[in-house]
Amino acid sequence: MIDETDRAWLADAQPERRGFLALAAGVFGLAALSGTAKAQAAPVAARGIDAKQMHHEAAARLAILDGLARYCRAMDRSDRALQDTIWHTDATAQYMNNPLGPYSAPLDSGQKFVDSKAHTHHRIVNVYIEVNGDRAVSEGYGDSVIRDHPLEDGTVVESIYRGRYIDRWTLKNGRWAIQHRRYVGEIYGQIRYDWKDWPAFAKVAGKHDRSDESYQYFK
């Protein structure tokens, strides 16, 4: 979870801003309480709410959600160039009990791991975000399925990893990117299948590189 050290780091941001959700609640709450068209049409500034601030925090949230989606795509498509767009060059990372270090270390080892597998599927959902000026923290629930290549007897093993990505983001030169990541592992499991009896369509999957069909639409 986002802990007190994260919030202390967040509080040092400049300039300090109130949370976007609190601001949005103020906008819609005032209109709902009044129940009048006049209150609903009142300018945001007249209610003591900074529209630019709301825009800033909404843009930050969209950038963070987009960054997490790019992380998953980059892992599953083995796209290191895309992966590097998510991090600042001086970013750090700590995955479970592994040592704290440059973000590139766990990415390099993680990418080699998934590249050795038949297929991988990453996703990050239930993302909670707090924004304060040029800093933000997020917590996203990660769900990864890693499928091994079929064994000689036709057995296919799928490993399931579930945990949480707790990220500190900073805005530098107009770009939101990860400054530090902590990954907390929570659930692991394995499922075994008999590959031989699968129908043909079940054996067709996307490509684990830039030859994947999606690159016809996204560069």
PDB file of C-alpha atoms in Angstrom:
ATOM      1  CA  MET A   1       0.000   0.000   0.000  1.00  0.00           C
ATOM      2  CA  ILE A   2       0.982   3.652  -0.256  1.00  0.00           C
ATOM      3  CA  ASP A   3       2.668   4.274   3.096  1.00  0.00           C
ATOM      4  CA  GLU A   4       3.687   7.301   5.159  1.00  0.00           C
ATOM      5  CA  THR A   5       7.089   7.564   3.471  1.00  0.00           C
ATOM      6  CA  ASP A   6       5.315   7.872   0.112  1.00  0.00           C
ATOM      7  CA  ARG A   7       3.014  10.568   1.458  1.00  0.00           C
ATOM      8  CA  ALA A   8       5.935  12.440   3.032  1.00  0.00           C
ATOM      9  CA  TRP A   9       7.705  12.355  -0.340  1.00  0.00           C
ATOM     10  CA  LEU A  10       4.500  13.531  -2.023  1.00  0.00           C
ATOM     11  CA  ALA A  11       4.100  16.427   0.428  1.00  0.00           C
ATOM     12  CA  ASP A  12       7.442  17.917  -0.674  1.00  0.00           C
ATOM     13  CA  ALA A  13       6.117  18.614  -4.168  1.00  0.00           C
ATOM     14  CA  GLN A  14       5.961  22.159  -5.514  1.00  0.00           C
ATOM     15  CA  PRO A  15       3.513  23.764  -5.786  1.00  0.00           C
ATOM     16  CA  GLU A  16       1.220  22.056  -3.308  1.00  0.00           C
ATOM     17  CA  ARG A  17      -2.224  21.217  -4.675  1.00  0.00           C
ATOM     18  CA  ARG A  18      -5.388  19.710  -3.280  1.00  0.00           C
ATOM     19  CA  GLY A  19      -6.485  16.310  -4.529  1.00  0.00           C
ATOM     20  CA  PHE A  20      -8.391  16.168  -7.807  1.00  0.00           C
ATOM     21  CA  LEU A  21     -11.147  13.976  -6.371  1.00  0.00           C
ATOM     22  CA  ALA A  22     -11.753  16.430  -3.542  1.00  0.00           C
ATOM     23  CA  LEU A  23     -11.968  19.272  -6.035  1.00  0.00           C
ATOM     24  CA  ALA A  24     -14.340  17.351  -8.275  1.00  0.00           C
ATOM     25  CA  ALA A  25     -16.497  16.504  -5.276  1.00  0.00           C
ATOM     26  CA  GLY A  26     -16.619  20.197  -4.440  1.00  0.00           C
ATOM     27  CA  VAL A  27     -17.767  21.121  -7.931  1.00  0.00           C
ATOM     28  CA  PHE A  28     -20.523  18.550  -8.172  1.00  0.00           C
ATOM     29  CA  GLY A  29     -21.386  18.583  -4.488  1.00  0.00           C
ATOM     30  CA  LEU A  30     -22.136  22.305  -4.406  1.00  0.00           C
ATOM     31  CA  ALA A  31     -24.353  22.052  -7.456  1.00  0.00           C
ATOM     32  CA  ALA A  32     -26.218  19.061  -6.059  1.00  0.00           C
ATOM     33  CA  LEU A  33     -26.799  20.699  -2.683  1.00  0.00           C
ATOM     34  CA  SER A  34     -28.187  23.889  -4.191  1.00  0.00           C
ATOM     35  CA  GLY A  35     -30.496  22.124  -6.595  1.00  0.00           C
ATOM     36  CA  THR A  36     -30.753  25.265  -8.717  1.00  0.00           C
ATOM     37  CA  ALA A  37     -29.710  25.977 -12.263  1.00  0.00           C
ATOM     38  CA  LYS A  38     -27.948  29.101 -11.051  1.00  0.00           C
ATOM     39  CA  ALA A  39     -25.639  27.099  -8.794  1.00  0.00           C
ATOM     40  CA  GLN A  40     -25.007  24.545 -11.535  1.00  0.00           C
ATOM     41  CA  ALA A  41     -24.023  27.275 -13.961  1.00  0.00           C
ATOM     42  CA  ALA A  42     -21.853  29.235 -11.524  1.00  0.00           C
ATOM     43  CA  PRO A  43     -18.238  29.577 -12.730  1.00  0.00           C
ATOM     44  CA  VAL A  44     -15.796  27.175 -11.149  1.00  0.00           C
ATOM     45  CA  ALA A  45     -13.604  30.067 -10.027  1.00  0.00           C
ATOM     46  CA  ALA A  46     -16.542  31.628  -8.163  1.00  0.00           C
ATOM     47  CA  ARG A  47     -16.721  28.545  -5.972  1.00  0.00           C
ATOM     48  CA  GLY A  48     -13.099  28.883  -4.951  1.00  0.00           C
ATOM     49  CA  ILE A  49     -11.880  26.067  -7.153  1.00  0.00           C
ATOM     50  CA  ASP A  50      -8.901  26.404  -9.493  1.00  0.00           C
ATOM     51  CA  ALA A  51      -9.870  25.032 -12.910  1.00  0.00           C
ATOM     52  CA  LYS A  52      -6.216  24.928 -14.005  1.00  0.00           C
ATOM     53  CA  GLN A  53      -5.417  22.861 -10.945  1.00  0.00           C
ATOM     54  CA  MET A  54      -8.159  20.389 -11.778  1.00  0.00           C
ATOM     55  CA  HIS A  55      -6.891  20.168 -15.356  1.00  0.00           C
ATOM     56  CA  HIS A  56      -3.336  19.580 -14.128  1.00  0.00           C
ATOM     57  CA  GLU A  57      -4.330  16.725 -11.857  1.00  0.00           C
ATOM     58  CA  ALA A  58      -6.678  15.153 -14.398  1.00  0.00           C
ATOM     59  CA  ALA A  59      -3.866  15.242 -16.982  1.00  0.00           C
ATOM     60  CA  ALA A  60      -1.485  13.662 -14.451  1.00  0.00           C
ATOM     61  CA  ARG A  61      -3.888  10.809 -13.793  1.00  0.00           C
ATOM     62  CA  LEU A  62      -4.357  10.125 -17.488  1.00  0.00           C
ATOM     63  CA  ALA A  63      -0.583  10.167 -18.035  1.00  0.00           C
ATOM     64  CA  ILE A  64      -0.049   7.694 -15.189  1.00  0.00           C
ATOM     65  CA  LEU A  65      -2.740   5.308 -16.417  1.00  0.00           C
ATOM     66  CA  ASP A  66      -1.267   5.505 -19.915  1.00  0.00           C
ATOM     67  CA  GLY A  67       2.209   4.826 -18.528  1.00  0.00           C
ATOM     68  CA  LEU A  68       1.051   1.692 -16.709  1.00  0.00           C
ATOM     69  CA  ALA A  69      -0.655   0.442 -19.871  1.00  0.00           C
ATOM     70  CA  ARG A  70       2.555   1.039 -21.842  1.00  0.00           C
ATOM     71  CA  TYR A  71       4.509  -0.907 -19.227  1.00  0.00           C
ATOM     72  CA  CYS A  72       2.289  -3.970 -19.745  1.00  0.00           C
ATOM     73  CA  ARG A  73       2.413  -3.657 -23.515  1.00  0.00           C
ATOM     74  CA  ALA A  74       6.192  -3.252 -23.507  1.00  0.00           C
ATOM     75  CA  MET A  75       6.668  -6.382 -21.388  1.00  0.00           C
ATOM     76  CA  ASP A  76       4.386  -8.564 -23.504  1.00  0.00           C
ATOM     77  CA  ARG A  77       5.746  -7.306 -26.831  1.00  0.00           C
ATOM     78  CA  SER A  78       9.388  -7.257 -25.673  1.00  0.00           C
ATOM     79  CA  ASP A  79       9.592  -3.592 -26.660  1.00  0.00           C
ATOM     80  CA  ARG A  80      12.439  -2.053 -24.689  1.00  0.00           C
ATOM     81  CA  ALA A  81      12.218   1.286 -26.501  1.00  0.00           C
ATOM     82  CA  LEU A  82       8.621   1.628 -25.337  1.00  0.00           C
ATOM     83  CA  GLN A  83       9.594   0.491 -21.849  1.00  0.00           C
ATOM     84  CA  ASP A  84      12.146   3.272 -21.504  1.00  0.00           C
ATOM     85  CA  THR A  85       9.472   5.925 -22.124  1.00  0.00           C
ATOM     86  CA  ILE A  86       7.809   5.039 -18.815  1.00  0.00           C
ATOM     87  CA  TRP A  87      10.801   5.774 -16.571  1.00  0.00           C
ATOM     88  CA  HIS A  88      13.041   8.731 -15.843  1.00  0.00           C
ATOM     89  CA  THR A  89      16.676   7.951 -16.631  1.00  0.00           C
ATOM     90  CA  ASP A  90      17.645   8.187 -12.933  1.00  0.00           C
ATOM     91  CA  ALA A  91      14.714   6.053 -11.733  1.00  0.00           C
ATOM     92  CA  THR A  92      15.142   3.266  -9.195  1.00  0.00           C
ATOM     93  CA  ALA A  93      13.184   0.088  -8.514  1.00  0.00           C
ATOM     94  CA  GLN A  94      12.863  -2.631  -5.898  1.00  0.00           C
ATOM     95  CA  TYR A  95      11.003  -5.830  -6.707  1.00  0.00           C
ATOM     96  CA  MET A  96      10.047  -7.820  -3.586  1.00  0.00           C
ATOM     97  CA  ASN A  97      13.207  -8.658  -1.603  1.00  0.00           C
ATOM     98  CA  ASN A  98      15.649  -7.894  -4.395  1.00  0.00           C
ATOM     99  CA  PRO A  99      18.141  -5.060  -3.817  1.00  0.00           C
ATOM    100  CA  LEU A 100      17.221  -1.477  -4.573  1.00  0.00           C
ATOM    101  CA  GLY A 101      18.911  -0.297  -7.748  1.00  0.00           C
ATOM    102  CA  PRO A 102      18.533   1.333 -11.157  1.00  0.00           C
ATOM    103  CA  TYR A 103      15.227   0.564 -12.845  1.00  0.00           C
ATOM    104  CA  SER A 104      17.040  -1.066 -15.767  1.00  0.00           C
ATOM    105  CA  ALA A 105      18.297  -4.010 -13.670  1.00  0.00           C
ATOM    106  CA  PRO A 106      14.934  -5.665 -12.900  1.00  0.00           C
ATOM    107  CA  LEU A 107      13.671  -4.752 -16.361  1.00  0.00           C
ATOM    108  CA  ASP A 108      16.607  -6.467 -18.053  1.00  0.00           C
ATOM    109  CA  SER A 109      16.262  -9.644 -15.986  1.00  0.00           C
ATOM    110  CA  GLY A 110      12.471  -9.564 -16.197  1.00  0.00           C
ATOM    111  CA  GLN A 111      12.516  -9.133 -19.957  1.00  0.00           C
ATOM    112  CA  LYS A 112      14.935 -12.041 -20.387  1.00  0.00           C
ATOM    113  CA  PHE A 113      12.599 -14.158 -18.275  1.00  0.00           C
ATOM    114  CA  VAL A 114       9.470 -13.392 -20.293  1.00  0.00           C
ATOM    115  CA  ASP A 115      11.362 -13.643 -23.592  1.00  0.00           C
ATOM    116  CA  SER A 116      12.193 -17.251 -22.711  1.00  0.00           C
ATOM    117  CA  LYS A 117       8.504 -18.128 -22.382  1.00  0.00           C
ATOM    118  CA  ALA A 118       5.911 -19.014 -25.000  1.00  0.00           C
ATOM    119  CA  HIS A 119       3.482 -16.235 -24.096  1.00  0.00           C
ATOM    120  CA  THR A 120       2.965 -13.634 -21.390  1.00  0.00           C
ATOM    121  CA  HIS A 121       0.021 -11.482 -20.397  1.00  0.00           C
ATOM    122  CA  HIS A 122       0.452  -8.505 -18.056  1.00  0.00           C
ATOM    123  CA  ARG A 123      -2.179  -6.130 -16.755  1.00  0.00           C
ATOM    124  CA  ILE A 124      -2.437  -3.511 -14.010  1.00  0.00           C
ATOM    125  CA  VAL A 125      -5.890  -2.624 -12.678  1.00  0.00           C
ATOM    126  CA  ASN A 126      -7.601  -0.958  -9.674  1.00  0.00           C
ATOM    127  CA  VAL A 127      -5.150   1.933  -9.878  1.00  0.00           C
ATOM    128  CA  TYR A 128      -5.300   4.394  -6.964  1.00  0.00           C
ATOM    129  CA  ILE A 129      -3.537   7.745  -7.527  1.00  0.00           C
ATOM    130  CA  GLU A 130      -2.676  10.755  -5.376  1.00  0.00           C
ATOM    131  CA  VAL A 131      -1.297  13.880  -7.075  1.00  0.00           C
ATOM    132  CA  ASN A 132       0.484  16.843  -5.496  1.00  0.00           C
ATOM    133  CA  GLY A 133       1.944  19.361  -7.912  1.00  0.00           C
ATOM    134  CA  ASP A 134       4.854  17.831  -9.799  1.00  0.00           C
ATOM    135  CA  ARG A 135       4.721  14.565  -7.841  1.00  0.00           C
ATOM    136  CA  ALA A 136       2.292  11.658  -7.677  1.00  0.00           C
ATOM    137  CA  VAL A 137       2.057   8.197  -6.161  1.00  0.00           C
ATOM    138  CA  SER A 138       0.060   5.279  -7.519  1.00  0.00           C
ATOM    139  CA  GLU A 139      -0.811   1.769  -6.427  1.00  0.00           C
ATOM    140  CA  GLY A 140      -1.927  -0.698  -9.092  1.00  0.00           C
ATOM    141  CA  TYR A 141      -2.908  -4.351  -8.763  1.00  0.00           C
ATOM    142  CA  GLY A 142      -0.787  -6.453 -11.110  1.00  0.00           C
ATOM    143  CA  ASP A 143      -1.887  -9.728 -12.690  1.00  0.00           C
ATOM    144  CA  SER A 144       0.601 -11.620 -14.874  1.00  0.00           C
ATOM    145  CA  VAL A 145       0.179 -14.982 -16.608  1.00  0.00           C
ATOM    146  CA  ILE A 146       3.353 -16.624 -17.933  1.00  0.00           C
ATOM    147  CA  ARG A 147       2.991 -19.662 -20.204  1.00  0.00           C
ATOM    148  CA  ASP A 148       5.918 -22.030 -20.716  1.00  0.00           C
ATOM    149  CA  HIS A 149       6.681 -23.761 -23.995  1.00  0.00           C
ATOM    150  CA  PRO A 150       4.944 -27.172 -24.254  1.00  0.00           C
ATOM    151  CA  LEU A 151       6.830 -30.113 -22.774  1.00  0.00           C
ATOM    152  CA  GLU A 152       7.519 -33.252 -24.813  1.00  0.00           C
ATOM    153  CA  ASP A 153       4.482 -34.992 -23.323  1.00  0.00           C
ATOM    154  CA  GLY A 154       2.222 -32.099 -24.364  1.00  0.00           C
ATOM    155  CA  THR A 155       1.972 -30.524 -20.924  1.00  0.00           C
ATOM    156  CA  VAL A 156       1.784 -26.736 -20.765  1.00  0.00           C
ATOM    157  CA  VAL A 157       2.507 -24.938 -17.489  1.00  0.00           C
ATOM    158  CA  GLU A 158       1.099 -21.492 -16.749  1.00  0.00           C
ATOM    159  CA  SER A 159       2.440 -19.500 -13.796  1.00  0.00           C
ATOM    160  CA  ILE A 160       0.270 -16.800 -12.265  1.00  0.00           C
ATOM    161  CA  TYR A 161       1.792 -13.837 -10.435  1.00  0.00           C
ATOM    162  CA  ARG A 162      -0.324 -11.319  -8.542  1.00  0.00           C
ATOM    163  CA  GLY A 163       0.975  -8.336  -6.622  1.00  0.00           C
ATOM    164  CA  ARG A 164       0.960  -4.555  -6.400  1.00  0.00           C
ATOM    165  CA  TYR A 165       3.009  -1.898  -8.182  1.00  0.00           C
ATOM    166  CA  ILE A 166       3.598   1.104  -5.908  1.00  0.00           C
ATOM    167  CA  ASP A 167       5.111   3.880  -7.991  1.00  0.00           C
ATOM    168  CA  ARG A 168       6.374   7.387  -7.353  1.00  0.00           C
ATOM    169  CA  TRP A 169       5.960   9.623 -10.395  1.00  0.00           C
ATOM    170  CA  THR A 170       7.506  13.002 -11.128  1.00  0.00           C
ATOM    171  CA  LEU A 171       6.816  15.607 -13.786  1.00  0.00           C
ATOM    172  CA  LYS A 172      10.034  16.661 -15.539  1.00  0.00           C
ATOM    173  CA  ASN A 173      10.210  18.722 -18.717  1.00  0.00           C
ATOM    174  CA  GLY A 174       6.499  18.238 -19.260  1.00  0.00           C
ATOM    175  CA  ARG A 175       6.626  14.438 -18.953  1.00  0.00           C
ATOM    176  CA  TRP A 176       5.228  12.250 -16.176  1.00  0.00           C
ATOM    177  CA  ALA A 177       7.382   9.162 -15.595  1.00  0.00           C
ATOM    178  CA  ILE A 178       8.264   6.749 -12.805  1.00  0.00           C
ATOM    179  CA  GLN A 179      10.903   7.960 -10.349  1.00  0.00           C
ATOM    180  CA  HIS A 180      10.797   4.918  -8.071  1.00  0.00           C
ATOM    181  CA  ARG A 181       8.906   1.612  -8.067  1.00  0.00           C
ATOM    182  CA  ARG A 182       8.246  -0.948  -5.359  1.00  0.00           C
ATOM    183  CA  TYR A 183       6.681  -4.264  -6.337  1.00  0.00           C
ATOM    184  CA  VAL A 184       4.960  -6.245  -3.591  1.00  0.00           C
ATOM    185  CA  GLY A 185       4.281  -9.889  -4.471  1.00  0.00           C
ATOM    186  CA  GLU A 186       1.163 -11.440  -2.964  1.00  0.00           C
ATOM    187  CA  ILE A 187      -0.133 -14.525  -4.807  1.00  0.00           C
ATOM    188  CA  TYR A 188       1.593 -17.184  -6.905  1.00  0.00           C
ATOM    189  CA  GLY A 189       0.153 -20.300  -8.507  1.00  0.00           C
ATOM    190  CA  GLN A 190       0.585 -22.797 -11.340  1.00  0.00           C
ATOM    191  CA  ILE A 191      -1.855 -24.495 -13.690  1.00  0.00           C
ATOM    192  CA  ARG A 192      -1.029 -27.462 -15.943  1.00  0.00           C
ATOM    193  CA  TYR A 193      -2.806 -28.232 -19.210  1.00  0.00           C
ATOM    194  CA  ASP A 194      -2.670 -31.033 -21.763  1.00  0.00           C
ATOM    195  CA  TRP A 195      -1.661 -29.206 -24.940  1.00  0.00           C
ATOM    196  CA  LYS A 196      -2.268 -32.193 -27.259  1.00  0.00           C
ATOM    197  CA  ASP A 197      -6.061 -32.055 -26.961  1.00  0.00           C
ATOM    198  CA  TRP A 198      -6.451 -28.338 -27.574  1.00  0.00           C
ATOM    199  CA  PRO A 199      -8.315 -27.205 -30.714  1.00  0.00           C
ATOM    200  CA  ALA A 200      -6.221 -25.463 -33.356  1.00  0.00           C
ATOM    201  CA  PHE A 201      -7.592 -21.975 -32.618  1.00  0.00           C
ATOM    202  CA  ALA A 202      -6.441 -22.253 -28.991  1.00  0.00           C
ATOM    203  CA  LYS A 203      -2.841 -22.662 -30.132  1.00  0.00           C
ATOM    204  CA  VAL A 204      -2.800 -19.377 -32.059  1.00  0.00           C
ATOM    205  CA  ALA A 205      -1.508 -16.356 -30.145  1.00  0.00           C
ATOM    206  CA  GLY A 206      -0.035 -12.921 -30.679  1.00  0.00           C
ATOM    207  CA  LYS A 207       3.647 -12.341 -31.327  1.00  0.00           C
ATOM    208  CA  HIS A 208       6.082 -11.525 -28.547  1.00  0.00           C
ATOM    209  CA  ASP A 209       7.860  -8.840 -30.563  1.00  0.00           C
ATOM    210  CA  ARG A 210       7.279  -6.012 -33.038  1.00  0.00           C
ATOM    211  CA  SER A 211       5.920  -8.445 -35.632  1.00  0.00           C
ATOM    212  CA  ASP A 212       2.710  -8.559 -33.591  1.00  0.00           C
ATOM    213  CA  GLU A 213      -0.373  -7.390 -35.494  1.00  0.00           C
ATOM    214  CA  SER A 214      -0.877  -4.440 -33.139  1.00  0.00           C
ATOM    215  CA  TYR A 215       2.194  -2.709 -34.595  1.00  0.00           C
ATOM    216  CA  GLN A 216       0.202  -2.101 -37.754  1.00  0.00           C
ATOM    217  CA  TYR A 217      -1.747   0.407 -35.673  1.00  0.00           C
ATOM    218  CA  PHE A 218       0.721   1.536 -32.995  1.00  0.00           C
ATOM    219  CA  LYS A 219       4.360   2.382 -33.603  1.00  0.00           C
TER     220      LYS A 219
END
